[in-house]
Amino acid sequence: SCTEDELRALGKWLENSVEQTEIDELFQSDWENSLAIETRLDFQEVLSRIGETDTKKNKVKTMFGQIKTNFQKVAAILLLPLLILSGYLIFNQTQSETVWFQTCVARGQKSQIILPDGTQVWINSDSEISYPDNYGKKNRSVRLTGEAMFKVAKDAEKPFLVDAGEVRIKVLGTTFNIKSYPGESSVETSLIEGSVELTVQPDGQEMPVRNFKINPGERLVYNKTKNSVAFGSFDRSEISDWTKNQLVFRNDSFENLVRKAERWYNIDIVYNDKNLDKQRLTVEMHPNEPLARLLEIIELTMNVECVCENDTVTIKSKKK
């Protein structure tokens, strides 16, 4: 231990010592070195931790990137067939969409058209014919409801096809007439010249398909009610009459006369006496003769009274 006098002497020596500056510098140097070491240690530790964090992040990013890349590859593999299939379906749908051109003839009217291949068609009253926009490219097909006469342009490579419901006709070049009205019990095909092949199949019924051929001057009559076929002959003038705008009845039943007159003059005919159905009538009207003339003939030959009101004709039997 030091006395007070000794401590004072030491203090004075330190204050006046020449080496005081060296001592201060030594202490200051030791202090700064210690701080620098701690600072470097702390900074290196921070950098090390940051590096570890970045490495972990990079590993996570790399792993996520690999998963994302693999997912994209799988998605592309799965998506490619779907795109191909979608493209095929769209293309196929576009190719399969067919536009049909339609000609409708009202009751009381007649019409004549020429198809793209030059085939001439005469269309009777209350009838409809349609054909596709690709008509003549692979084949020549038409649909018919009602009555029409065809004069088919010849083309050995492309047959002419008519869909008339239960009866379908195939020809190469010929002239024929088809009558196929929905409300009537029969479908009639009359061949004027050439040759035709007919396919008969009841609509909506599982029946065997039957094929027939007819010669010029022959008529095939298919009875839809009985599912039967009958052959017969016909007068060619029967076909040419209506195409020349001439209404003709040749031993027609009264029921048939009524249907013809309704379509020809665009009227409705009403009668209650079913005995009239048993009667037959032969009448040859002049071209463009009015309805009044036909009704006059009916009254004189059948002992009936015809009353017209607007577009309806009521036929009443006279009392004997």
C-alpha positions as MATLAB code, in Angstrom:
seq = 'SCTEDELRALGKWLENSVEQTEIDELFQSDWENSLAIETRLDFQEVLSRIGETDTKKNKVKTMFGQIKTNFQKVAAILLLPLLILSGYLIFNQTQSETVWFQTCVARGQKSQIILPDGTQVWINSDSEISYPDNYGKKNRSVRLTGEAMFKVAKDAEKPFLVDAGEVRIKVLGTTFNIKSYPGESSVETSLIEGSVELTVQPDGQEMPVRNFKINPGERLVYNKTKNSVAFGSFDRSEISDWTKNQLVFRNDSFENLVRKAERWYNIDIVYNDKNLDKQRLTVEMHPNEPLARLLEIIELTMNVECVCENDTVTIKSKKK';
ca = [
       0.000    0.000    0.000;
       1.088    3.581   -0.598;
       0.928    6.515    1.751;
      -0.732    9.755    0.738;
       2.663   11.369    0.168;
       3.675    8.526   -2.127;
       0.438    8.820   -4.173;
       0.895   12.550   -4.626;
       4.458   11.962   -5.827;
       3.238    9.376   -8.347;
       0.605   11.767   -9.677;
       3.088   14.542  -10.191;
       5.404   12.139  -11.957;
       2.691   11.029  -14.305;
       1.718   14.576  -15.092;
       5.286   15.645  -15.746;
       6.610   12.422  -17.278;
       8.041   12.615  -20.759;
       6.553    9.202  -21.566;
       3.011   10.361  -20.784;
       2.213   10.764  -24.474;
       3.437    7.258  -25.247;
       1.321    5.813  -22.441;
      -1.783    7.646  -23.656;
      -1.172    6.463  -27.216;
      -0.702    2.906  -25.976;
      -3.997    2.946  -24.050;
      -5.800    4.561  -27.008;
      -4.328    2.012  -29.437;
      -5.350   -0.915  -27.243;
      -8.888    0.500  -26.924;
      -9.333    1.039  -30.697;
      -7.903   -2.398  -31.464;
     -10.353   -4.019  -29.112;
     -13.251   -2.140  -30.742;
     -12.032   -3.022  -34.213;
     -11.817   -6.710  -33.347;
     -15.321   -6.731  -31.892;
     -16.624   -4.702  -34.822;
     -14.993   -6.995  -37.375;
     -16.266  -10.038  -35.541;
     -19.818   -8.676  -35.419;
     -19.763   -7.546  -39.071;
     -18.398  -10.884  -40.276;
     -21.063  -12.670  -38.255;
     -23.760  -10.502  -39.865;
     -22.346  -11.140  -43.325;
     -22.161  -14.844  -42.577;
     -25.789  -14.905  -41.444;
     -26.871  -12.857  -44.443;
     -25.033  -15.287  -46.687;
     -26.768  -18.200  -45.016;
     -30.136  -16.492  -45.486;
     -29.418  -15.725  -49.145;
     -28.299  -19.296  -49.680;
     -31.523  -20.580  -48.160;
     -33.540  -18.140  -50.242;
     -31.667  -19.145  -53.372;
     -32.313  -22.774  -52.580;
     -36.010  -22.031  -52.097;
     -36.086  -19.947  -55.281;
     -34.264  -22.653  -57.199;
     -36.610  -25.325  -55.886;
     -39.680  -23.176  -56.690;
     -38.276  -22.401  -60.141;
     -37.774  -26.100  -60.837;
     -41.328  -26.883  -59.695;
     -42.688  -24.018  -61.798;
     -40.703  -25.163  -64.842;
     -41.846  -28.761  -64.408;
     -45.457  -27.613  -63.991;
     -45.213  -25.547  -67.167;
     -43.843  -28.534  -69.054;
     -46.631  -30.803  -67.790;
     -49.238  -28.143  -68.568;
     -47.852  -27.728  -72.067;
     -47.916  -31.499  -72.625;
     -51.519  -31.717  -71.434;
     -52.630  -28.546  -73.187;
     -51.237  -29.400  -76.623;
     -53.631  -32.325  -77.310;
     -56.524  -30.213  -76.027;
     -55.601  -27.418  -78.418;
     -55.302  -29.889  -81.282;
     -58.649  -31.483  -80.365;
     -60.333  -28.088  -80.032;
     -58.958  -26.995  -83.378;
     -60.153  -30.206  -84.990;
     -63.634  -29.871  -83.493;
     -63.921  -26.237  -84.574;
     -62.660  -27.082  -88.057;
     -64.909  -30.123  -88.297;
     -67.925  -28.156  -87.069;
     -67.223  -25.422  -89.604;
     -66.870  -28.008  -92.342;
     -70.057  -29.853  -91.327;
     -72.282  -26.793  -91.257;
     -74.326  -26.899  -94.444;
     -76.461  -24.035  -95.679;
     -79.678  -25.030  -97.450;
     -81.367  -22.928 -100.118;
     -85.124  -23.218  -99.981;
     -87.940  -22.408 -102.393;
     -91.442  -22.400 -100.919;
     -94.512  -22.110 -103.138;
     -97.717  -21.019 -101.426;
    -101.154  -22.371 -102.156;
    -102.565  -20.871 -105.317;
     -99.094  -20.360 -106.803;
     -96.678  -22.226 -109.099;
     -92.966  -21.738 -109.600;
     -90.071  -22.852 -111.765;
     -86.403  -22.819 -110.785;
     -83.134  -23.928 -112.361;
     -80.591  -25.635 -110.115;
     -76.841  -24.845 -110.382;
     -76.226  -27.858 -112.658;
     -78.941  -26.789 -115.099;
     -81.650  -29.129 -113.800;
     -85.102  -27.608 -114.317;
     -87.702  -27.917 -111.564;
     -91.409  -27.067 -111.800;
     -92.911  -26.695 -108.317;
     -96.634  -27.086 -107.704;
     -98.828  -25.270 -105.172;
     -98.202  -25.725 -101.436;
     -94.807  -27.328 -102.089;
     -91.246  -26.824 -100.946;
     -87.866  -27.769 -102.362;
     -84.421  -27.244 -100.841;
     -80.831  -28.011 -101.836;
     -77.458  -27.510 -100.063;
     -74.875  -24.841 -100.841;
     -72.411  -27.585 -101.880;
     -74.863  -28.937 -104.456;
     -73.023  -30.424 -107.426;
     -69.604  -30.734 -105.752;
     -69.830  -34.376 -104.698;
     -73.422  -35.208 -105.542;
     -76.701  -33.563 -106.439;
     -79.262  -33.919 -103.680;
     -82.539  -32.104 -103.025;
     -85.397  -32.393 -100.550;
     -89.022  -32.210 -101.614;
     -92.276  -31.704  -99.779;
     -95.294  -31.518 -102.071;
     -95.196  -31.948 -105.837;
     -92.562  -31.126 -108.426;
     -91.476  -32.203 -111.869;
     -87.759  -32.537 -112.580;
     -85.907  -32.428 -115.871;
     -82.496  -33.536 -114.667;
     -79.292  -32.458 -116.390;
     -77.171  -35.480 -117.298;
     -74.059  -36.179 -115.236;
     -72.890  -39.791 -115.142;
     -70.450  -39.151 -112.277;
     -72.879  -37.343 -109.981;
     -76.291  -38.966 -109.545;
     -79.309  -36.793 -108.823;
     -80.953  -37.658 -105.488;
     -84.406  -36.640 -104.269;
     -85.446  -37.122 -100.640;
     -89.254  -37.160 -100.576;
     -89.714  -38.552  -97.082;
     -90.515  -42.258  -97.226;
     -89.411  -42.468 -100.867;
     -85.954  -41.593 -102.190;
     -85.167  -41.368 -105.888;
     -81.798  -41.731 -107.623;
     -81.313  -40.772 -111.272;
     -78.528  -39.738 -113.634;
     -80.408  -37.770 -116.243;
     -84.150  -38.030 -116.736;
     -87.560  -36.364 -116.459;
     -89.952  -37.428 -113.727;
     -92.640  -36.152 -111.379;
     -92.964  -36.687 -107.621;
     -96.010  -35.975 -105.504;
     -95.383  -36.284 -101.761;
     -97.698  -34.125  -99.655;
     -97.579  -34.652  -95.879;
    -101.361  -34.826  -95.501;
    -101.877  -37.468  -98.169;
    -101.665  -41.231  -97.713;
     -99.531  -41.952 -100.782;
     -96.345  -40.880 -102.544;
     -96.422  -41.018 -106.353;
     -93.402  -41.156 -108.652;
     -94.103  -40.921 -112.384;
     -91.296  -41.432 -114.909;
     -91.583  -39.552 -118.198;
     -88.218  -40.452 -119.733;
     -84.934  -42.033 -118.682;
     -84.681  -44.357 -115.691;
     -84.886  -44.026 -111.927;
     -84.084  -46.115 -108.881;
     -86.396  -45.786 -105.903;
     -85.747  -46.646 -102.276;
     -88.785  -47.082 -100.042;
     -88.486  -46.996  -96.260;
     -91.315  -46.059  -93.870;
     -90.530  -42.931  -91.909;
     -89.745  -43.612  -88.239;
     -90.348  -47.376  -88.578;
     -87.871  -50.234  -88.423;
     -88.818  -51.801  -91.730;
     -86.553  -53.347  -94.385;
     -85.506  -51.021  -97.178;
     -86.987  -51.909 -100.564;
     -85.498  -50.904 -103.899;
     -87.389  -50.554 -107.175;
     -86.847  -49.470 -110.773;
     -89.482  -48.078 -113.117;
     -89.533  -47.487 -116.860;
     -90.797  -44.470 -118.823;
     -94.595  -44.261 -118.681;
     -94.729  -46.154 -115.367;
     -95.858  -44.821 -112.018;
     -94.956  -46.182 -108.597;
     -97.446  -45.452 -105.824;
     -96.350  -46.028 -102.233;
     -99.192  -46.248  -99.711;
     -97.894  -44.872  -96.409;
    -100.819  -46.233  -94.419;
    -100.603  -49.813  -95.703;
     -96.839  -49.747  -96.386;
     -97.546  -51.177  -99.833;
     -96.271  -50.457 -103.334;
     -98.317  -50.500 -106.548;
     -97.271  -49.996 -110.173;
     -99.360  -48.502 -112.934;
     -99.358  -46.357 -116.055;
    -100.284  -42.698 -116.465;
    -101.134  -40.143 -119.106;
     -98.210  -37.786 -119.645;
    -100.616  -34.886 -119.968;
    -101.407  -35.361 -116.265;
     -97.923  -34.105 -115.511;
     -97.706  -31.384 -118.126;
    -101.149  -29.966 -117.247;
    -100.238  -28.383 -113.943;
     -96.868  -27.176 -115.235;
     -98.855  -25.253 -117.880;
    -101.071  -23.798 -115.154;
    -104.034  -25.935 -116.168;
    -106.152  -27.670 -113.512;
    -107.377  -31.091 -114.641;
    -109.311  -33.830 -112.817;
    -109.343  -37.274 -114.411;
    -111.801  -39.534 -112.653;
    -110.612  -38.065 -109.352;
    -112.363  -38.873 -106.101;
    -114.192  -35.965 -104.495;
    -111.696  -36.010 -101.620;
    -108.803  -35.677 -104.062;
    -110.650  -32.945 -105.971;
    -111.046  -30.947 -102.747;
    -107.334  -31.194 -101.873;
    -106.281  -30.151 -105.372;
    -108.686  -27.203 -105.452;
    -107.578  -25.997 -101.997;
    -103.944  -25.893 -103.048;
    -104.679  -24.483 -106.509;
    -106.873  -21.576 -105.399;
    -105.537  -21.122 -101.841;
    -108.894  -21.752 -100.182;
    -110.449  -24.038  -97.579;
    -113.320  -26.309  -98.606;
    -115.731  -27.630  -95.997;
    -118.404  -30.297  -96.491;
    -120.312  -32.541  -94.104;
    -121.902  -35.079  -96.445;
    -119.425  -37.965  -96.520;
    -121.430  -39.580  -99.329;
    -119.729  -37.073 -101.607;
    -116.466  -38.992 -101.127;
    -117.962  -41.831 -103.169;
    -118.367  -39.662 -106.242;
    -115.762  -39.099 -108.942;
    -115.314  -36.224 -111.325;
    -113.551  -35.568 -114.627;
    -113.012  -31.887 -115.385;
    -110.531  -30.112 -117.609;
    -110.230  -26.445 -116.757;
    -108.762  -23.906 -119.130;
    -105.497  -22.283 -118.035;
    -106.007  -19.624 -115.336;
    -109.769  -20.221 -115.060;
    -111.209  -18.721 -111.851;
    -112.565  -20.598 -108.852;
    -116.123  -19.538 -109.636;
    -116.068  -21.606 -112.827;
    -114.965  -24.751 -110.977;
    -117.659  -24.306 -108.319;
    -120.266  -23.861 -111.029;
    -119.241  -27.168 -112.623;
    -119.321  -28.922 -109.234;
    -122.837  -27.651 -108.513;
    -124.166  -28.781 -111.895;
    -122.626  -32.252 -111.886;
    -122.934  -33.222 -108.210;
    -126.249  -31.661 -107.161;
    -124.696  -29.532 -104.438;
    -124.670  -25.894 -103.404;
    -121.392  -24.004 -102.974;
    -121.312  -21.002 -100.642;
    -118.230  -18.747 -100.601;
    -117.343  -16.659  -97.561;
    -113.935  -14.999  -97.505;
    -111.434  -17.807  -98.229;
    -113.735  -20.666  -97.248;
    -116.102  -22.605  -99.510;
    -118.893  -24.611  -97.900;
    -120.416  -27.375 -100.028;
    -123.888  -28.570  -99.068;
    -125.879  -31.371 -100.646;
    -129.245  -30.311 -102.039;
    -132.342  -31.999 -100.717;
    -133.902  -34.374 -103.208;
];
